[in-house]
Coordinates of C-alpha atoms in Angstrom, one line a residue:
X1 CA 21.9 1.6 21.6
X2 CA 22.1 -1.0 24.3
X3 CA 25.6 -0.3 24.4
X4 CA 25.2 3.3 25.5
X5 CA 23.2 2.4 28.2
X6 CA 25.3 0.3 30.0
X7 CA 28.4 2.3 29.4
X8 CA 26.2 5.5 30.7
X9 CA 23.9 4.2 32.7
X10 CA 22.9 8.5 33.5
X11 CA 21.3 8.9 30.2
X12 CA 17.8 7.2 31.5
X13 CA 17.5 9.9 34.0
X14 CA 15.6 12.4 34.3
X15 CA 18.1 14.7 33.7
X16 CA 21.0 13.1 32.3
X17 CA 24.2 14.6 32.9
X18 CA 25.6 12.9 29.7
X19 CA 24.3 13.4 26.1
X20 CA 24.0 10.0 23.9
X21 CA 25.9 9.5 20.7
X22 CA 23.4 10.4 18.0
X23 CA 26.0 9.8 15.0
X24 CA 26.2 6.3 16.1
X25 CA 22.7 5.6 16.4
X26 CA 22.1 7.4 13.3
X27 CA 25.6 5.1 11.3
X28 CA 23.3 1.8 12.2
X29 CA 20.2 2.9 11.0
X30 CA 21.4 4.0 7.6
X31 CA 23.6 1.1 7.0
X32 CA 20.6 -1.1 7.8
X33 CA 18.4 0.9 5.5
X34 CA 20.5 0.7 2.9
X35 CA 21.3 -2.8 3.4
X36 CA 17.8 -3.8 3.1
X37 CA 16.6 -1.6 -0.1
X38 CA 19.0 -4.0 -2.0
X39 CA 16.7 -6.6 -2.7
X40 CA 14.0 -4.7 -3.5
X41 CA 15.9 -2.7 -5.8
X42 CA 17.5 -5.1 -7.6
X43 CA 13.6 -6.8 -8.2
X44 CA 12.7 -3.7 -9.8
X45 CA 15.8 -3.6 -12.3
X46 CA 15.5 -7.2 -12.9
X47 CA 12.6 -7.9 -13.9
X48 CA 12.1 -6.1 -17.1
X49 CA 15.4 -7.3 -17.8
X50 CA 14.9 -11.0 -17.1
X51 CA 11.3 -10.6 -18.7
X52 CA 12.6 -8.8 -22.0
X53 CA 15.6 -11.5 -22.8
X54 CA 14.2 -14.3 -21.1
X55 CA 10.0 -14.0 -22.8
X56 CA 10.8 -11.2 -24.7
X57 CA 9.1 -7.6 -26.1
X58 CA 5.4 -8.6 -25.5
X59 CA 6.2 -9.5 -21.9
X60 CA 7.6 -6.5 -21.1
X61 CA 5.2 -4.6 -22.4
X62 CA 2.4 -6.6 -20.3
X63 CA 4.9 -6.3 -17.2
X64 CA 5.0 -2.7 -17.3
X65 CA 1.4 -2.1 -17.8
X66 CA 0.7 -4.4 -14.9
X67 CA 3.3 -2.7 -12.8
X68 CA 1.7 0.7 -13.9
X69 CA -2.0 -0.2 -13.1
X70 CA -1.2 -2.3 -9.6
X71 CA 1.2 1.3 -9.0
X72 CA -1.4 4.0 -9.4
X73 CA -3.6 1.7 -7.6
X74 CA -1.6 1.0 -4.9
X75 CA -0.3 4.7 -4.5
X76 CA -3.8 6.2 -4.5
X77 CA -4.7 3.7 -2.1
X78 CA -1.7 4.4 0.1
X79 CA -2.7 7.9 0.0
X80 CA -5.6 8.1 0.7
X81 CA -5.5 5.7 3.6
X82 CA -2.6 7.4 5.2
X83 CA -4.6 10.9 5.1
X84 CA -7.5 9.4 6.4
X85 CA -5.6 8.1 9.7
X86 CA -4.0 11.4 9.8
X87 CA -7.5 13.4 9.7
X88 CA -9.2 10.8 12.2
X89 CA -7.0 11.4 14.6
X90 CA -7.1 15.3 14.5
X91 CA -10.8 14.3 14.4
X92 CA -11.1 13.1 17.9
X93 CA -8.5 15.8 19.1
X94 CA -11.4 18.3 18.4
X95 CA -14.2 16.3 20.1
X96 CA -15.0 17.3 23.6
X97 CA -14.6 14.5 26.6
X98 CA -17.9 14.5 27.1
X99 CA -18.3 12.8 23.4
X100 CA -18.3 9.6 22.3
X101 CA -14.9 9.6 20.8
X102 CA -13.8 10.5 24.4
X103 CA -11.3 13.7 23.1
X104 CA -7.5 13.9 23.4
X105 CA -6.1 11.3 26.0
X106 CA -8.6 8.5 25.3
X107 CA -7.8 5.7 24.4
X108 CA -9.5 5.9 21.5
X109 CA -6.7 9.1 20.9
X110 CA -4.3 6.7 21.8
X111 CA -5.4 4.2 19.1
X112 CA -5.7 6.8 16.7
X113 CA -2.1 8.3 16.9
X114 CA -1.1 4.6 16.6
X115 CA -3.1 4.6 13.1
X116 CA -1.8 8.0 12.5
X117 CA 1.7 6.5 12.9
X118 CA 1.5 4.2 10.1
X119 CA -0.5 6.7 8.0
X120 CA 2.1 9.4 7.9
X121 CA 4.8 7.0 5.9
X122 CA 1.5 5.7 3.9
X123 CA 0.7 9.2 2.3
X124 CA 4.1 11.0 2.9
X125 CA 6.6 8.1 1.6
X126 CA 5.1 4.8 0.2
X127 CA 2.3 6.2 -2.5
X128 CA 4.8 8.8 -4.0
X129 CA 8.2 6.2 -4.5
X130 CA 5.6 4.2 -6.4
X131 CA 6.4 6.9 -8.9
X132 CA 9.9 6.5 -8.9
X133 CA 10.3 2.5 -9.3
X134 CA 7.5 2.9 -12.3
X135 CA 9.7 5.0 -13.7
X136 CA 12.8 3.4 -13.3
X137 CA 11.1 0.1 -15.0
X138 CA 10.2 1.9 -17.6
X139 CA 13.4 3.9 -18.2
X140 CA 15.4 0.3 -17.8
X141 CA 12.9 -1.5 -20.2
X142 CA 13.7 1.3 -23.3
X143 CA 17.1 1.7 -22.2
X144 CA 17.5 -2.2 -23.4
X145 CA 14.3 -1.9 -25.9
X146 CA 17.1 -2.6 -28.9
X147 CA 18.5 -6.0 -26.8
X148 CA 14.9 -7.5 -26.3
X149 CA 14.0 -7.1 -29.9
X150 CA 17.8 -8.3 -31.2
X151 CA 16.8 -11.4 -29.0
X152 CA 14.7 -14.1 -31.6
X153 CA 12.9 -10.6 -33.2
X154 CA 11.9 -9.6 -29.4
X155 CA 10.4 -12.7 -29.0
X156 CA 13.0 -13.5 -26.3
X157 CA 15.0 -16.5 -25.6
X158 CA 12.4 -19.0 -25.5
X159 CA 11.3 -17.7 -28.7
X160 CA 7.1 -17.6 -27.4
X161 CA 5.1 -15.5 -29.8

């Protein structure tokens, strides 16, 4: 981004004469994105694995209702938090200047949008992929139900019972 600046120095004007290279900006911010959703997908397809071979069938089984309940907690949590930001802020929109909350402009608007900011990836994004990883656990963990209990009679590699 820093680059385009310097090589056209016209696109911070008020009306730049030169447009700025969106595919670029975009190529960085995907490869970043995907760069960095590598560790946290490889936790969630790990873990049941590691868990079933290493402690075996039991562990799983307590690692994926653990995962579920800390999930639908989390993700109604999420929710619900995110909406609320999102309805405080239209709150103050709709409350005069001449309120306490000040109306649009304020800087308790100002604050608001902030919160809003964060809350519309909370509600929109977060709380619904916890869905998809609980699923994913699960799917691995019966996918590979057959190698956990072939492991010590699924009591796993350090044979716990």
């Amino acid at each position: 981004v820093q680059r385009q600046f310097d090589e056209k120095p016209h696109l911070l004007d008020a009306n730049p004469t030169e447009r700025p290279d969106y595919d670029a900006c975009i190529a960085i911010s995907t490869k970043a994105s995907l760069k960095e959703m590598v560790p946290p997908g490889a936790m969630v397809m790990l873990t049941p694995l590691l868990t079933g071979i290493i402690f075996g069938v039991s562990a799983v089984s307590g690692l994926l209702v653990g995962s579920l309940v800390a999930s639908v907690q989390l993700a109604i949590s999420m929710s619900n938090s995110g909406g609320a930001w999102d309805n405080a802020k239209k709150y103050i929109e709709k409350a005069s200047p001449d309120s306490e909350l000040k109306g649009k402009g304020s800087d308790i608007h100002k604050a608001a949008v902030v919160g809003d900011t964060v809350g519309d990836p909370f509600k929109d994004t977060s709380g619904p992929a916890l869905n998809i990883v609980m699923k994913l656990m699960a799917v691995l963990s019966l996918v590979f139900a057959d190698t956990f209990y072939a492991i010590n009679d699924g009591t796993g590699l350090l044979a716990l019972s």
